[in-house]
Every structure is written in structure tokens, then in C-alpha cells.
Amino acid sequence: MEAERKNVCIVGGGLVGSLCACFIAKRGYKVDLFEMRQDFRADATVHGRSINLALSHRGLEALERVGLREKVTKSGIPMHARMIHSLDGKTRPIPYGRTGQFIMSVDRMGLNGVLLTEAESQPNITIHFGHKLVSCDPTTGETVFSTDDSTVKRTYDLIVGCDGAFSAVRKSMMRHCRFDYEQRYIEHGYMEIAFPPSESGGHCMATNYLHIWPRNQFMLIALPNLDGSFTGTMFMPFELFDQLKSPEAVVKFYRDTFPDALELLGEKTVVDTILSLKALPLVSIRCQPYHLNDKMLIIGDAAHAMVPFYGQGMNCGFEDCIILDDLMQQFGHDFGKVLPAFTNSRVEDAHAIVDLALYNYIEMRQSVNSVTFLLRKKLDNALNWLLPNHWVPLYTMVTFSRTPYSRAITDRRWQDRVLGRLLCAAAVAASVCAACAACAVHRVGVTRALRTHWSQMAFRASRMIEGLRKA
Ligand code: FAD
């Protein structure tokens, strides 16, 4: 069989690389998966603290295709809504979608472990831990890896870079073609903080929610873990992290901004965490093309790292695997056709989700506090209920469907225009009714009354539309 004669090299055994290996092996190719770290499954020290991710439709479909959906979801926790924590300690849920729609909190290491174990079980995949890609040549397919004590050289028919935001494969592509590249750090960083289980061993907050403490310029979020803990993440400007230099400053900050979280975390955890850890940066990467000749491809964060606010980085990387698999199905073993088709079908959508992820930070930390945002959500939900096939809210398209990300943005713009017109029409109708009522009461001329009421209504409607647009 032709597939058996082709050798594929996957660089990076993270979430996307290990899943991609499973997909490609199913097509019959011989796959070598290289990961620079040692095998964390054998290392008990990395299993201490849980770090979790939100898995949604696109990721789930990819797992389904390699037969792992059930295994992964069994150890995940459904989150049906955001739970907003106000400053006064009150909480209110904002559902993610319709009843029955949810995203899943899954353990990052657990998921990576399941994917690596699945890859290992395939006879045509060999995993090489402790191998760091040093260089690769997109014309010959030659690769060089370094290990603790040696250098390994191999040649491949296809090299797939799944080596994350600071991809070595991408770097080598840059030198060989007209490669567009843009990297952007945002001014905010993140730091994880662990909420312990309650005294009874259960969760200390409502379990099936993604908890958010939105404070306009910054926020704290928390996702549940199976062991009863929550993994919290603070997203704040670096300047603000830098001000938290003493135990007193840390406790005062938490008391002033996240008082209910402070009670659950305890002063010691908050102080120890913030004073001992360093806030980490968040980067967005847009580039193109994603391939070079018939030899090299980048997917996952290597192609489109994004800030984590739409919970789509991994999901989008998993969807890359589906798209690559579909193209391999369509074009067979002709990588000369598969790879350019991947770039053509993916760049616009990947750029779209990178943008949406940046936008969603404002929604999470700020807009969820605003009345117009909530009104817009209610309107969207009502219209979605009335016209389920025609009116799908942006969040639903991104999270609960495989609608191309770029189309989700176009549809949202179209919805904004329709809503704007509907609101104008409603304002005119209300103004006519009000003017007629005023005429009847005051016996003034209809035209004059209409003019007065119209200008008032138009002013109100324009403010409302503006508010909705911002939401
Ligand atoms: P990575 O996970 O970065 O894996 C790359 C792998 O390549 C690593 O194992 C690395 O060791 C290896 N590697 C690197 N260089 C080399 C080399 N030279 N040679 C060999 N191996 C190499 N996404 C979601 O979908 N939902 C979420 O809720 C979510 N939350 C997030 C929260 C935070 C705080 C952050 C920072 C990200 C979040 N993401 C989320 C994004 C998600 O983590 C990434 O999109 C995902 O990990 C990308 O997977 P990847 O395999 O492409 O890259």
C-alpha cells in the first residue's frame, strides 16, 4: 500500500500533536512523534495540581473521530453557564446556550495522557520523548533532533509542526518562503490559583459552572475539577500584578475585589500563590501560509496561537486535525494537493478566531456586567428559539457548532444590522402610538406631536442600538 511507504514526522506531543498522530496513523502512514519533554505520565510529581481546559463541540467531534470522545467526557465536568460573582458576593448564572448545551471542563494532563496512550497503542506510531527539533529542511524533509546525549537525523515525506506558539517548524518555514507573520502580546498576563475542595470533600462553589469574577479591567475565573477543587486563573494587567509585592497588598487587593473568593481560597493560599509565582504572558499569532511545498505543515498553536478567552485554542487545533483528515480523504496520498488545500481552507477561519478570542476578553471581564449585554443575550436567545435555523447567536456558532469561524463573524454582523433595523422600526411604531395618544389627550396637531415624540424616541433608540453594538 502506498501509505505504508510514506513516513510522517510529527513535531510536538502536546494536545494537538498527539491527536494528529492518531488521525494520520489511521490513514496507514508510518508516524514518528517527537516530543522534547520526557514522558510526564511516568512522572508522579506533575500530577499534583490540576490545570483544566474547556472542551467544546469542535474538539469533541475530533475526539469522536478517533474513538476517544466517551473516554474523555467520562472524566470531564459539564459547565452549563457562566456564574457571575458580583462584588457584593451575589451570584447569577448566564447560560452558554439552550438547555442541554454545555462546555466541558477537562484536565489538561489527563487529556494529553489519553491521547498519547492512544497514539502509543497504534502499531504504526512511534513516540520519541526527550527529542527536541533543532532544524528541518522543507525541501528535502531532513530533520535534526537533539537528545540529552546525541543528535538524531531522519528524513521524512511529511513534517507536521504541532510544536506550539514558539514553533521551531514554523521558524524553519519562515526562511524558505514568503511567510506572513504577526505576533502580539496583550498587556495582561495570567496566573493560576487553586481553590481547595470544601471540608466535606465536594466543590466549594456550584459545580457545573465556569465561575467568573468580572471586574472590568481584570478578572478571576475558575473551572471545576473532578477531585472537588477548582482551578482559578487571574487575568490582569502586568502593572497590577507588579503592585502586589507584599502579603498586606495581596490580601487588601483580594478583600477589595474578590472578597467571596478570598474566603474560599484562604489568605495563605492567595499570598503564597501571588508572591511565589510569576504572571505569564498571553500571545496571539497570525501567520500564513500553513504549508510549504508538499513537505511541511503547521497546525494548532504553531499556526494560530490565541488568547484563551473564547476557550477555542485547543478546540480549533483539534478541528485542524479533522480538516487535514478530510483533505487526506479527498486527495489521497498526494500531499502536493492536501497541504495547499489546508492553507486555503484554514487561514481565514484561524485568523477570525484569533480576533474573536481577543474580543471575548472584553466580554468576559466587562460586558457581562452591562445591562445592554444581557438584553442582547436575551434577544439573541429569543430569536434563536423562534428561528432556530436562521438566527444562531455568535457564541453558539463558535462553541456548539462547526460553523466556520469567519462565517460566524459575518453572520453576527448581519444580525447586528437586522437588530438595528428592528429596533428602529420598533422605535418608530412606539413613537407613532405615543404621538397619537398625546394628540387625543392634548388635542394638538398630529404632525407637531409626532415630530416631538419622534426626536425623543430616535435619541433613545440610537443610544440603545449603540449599547447593543458594543455588547
Ligand atoms: P502546545 O500545547 O503548546 O504543545 C506543543 C508541544 O510541542 C509541547 O508538548 C512542547 O513540549 C512540544 N515542543 C515544542 N517545541 C518543540 C521542539 N522544538 N521539538 C519537539 N517538541 C517541541 N484552549 C481551549 O480550547 N480551551 C480552553 O479552555 C483553553 N484554556 C487555556 C487557558 C490558558 C491559560 C492558556 C494559556 C491556553 C488555553 N487554551 C485553551 C489554549 C490551549 O492550551 C492551546 O491552544 C493548546 O494547548 C495548543 O495545543 P498544541 O498542541 O498546538 O500546542
Tab-separated table of C-alpha atoms in Angstrom, residues 15 80 83-84 129 142 213 289 344 413 424 463 467:
chain	number	residue	atom	x	y	z
A	15	LEU	CA	-2.659	18.070	22.750
A	80	HIS	CA	-23.907	24.813	31.529
A	83	MET	CA	-21.645	32.030	37.084
A	84	ILE	CA	-21.065	35.734	37.607
A	129	PHE	CA	10.241	11.576	24.142
A	142	GLU	CA	15.527	16.254	6.596
A	213	TRP	CA	-15.449	37.492	38.820
A	289	PRO	CA	0.742	30.008	4.648
A	344	ASN	CA	-6.673	27.689	1.642
A	413	ARG	CA	-22.545	41.455	11.597
A	424	CYS	CA	-35.536	51.496	14.707
A	463	ARG	CA	-28.384	55.121	22.371
A	467	GLY	CA	-25.261	49.957	23.515
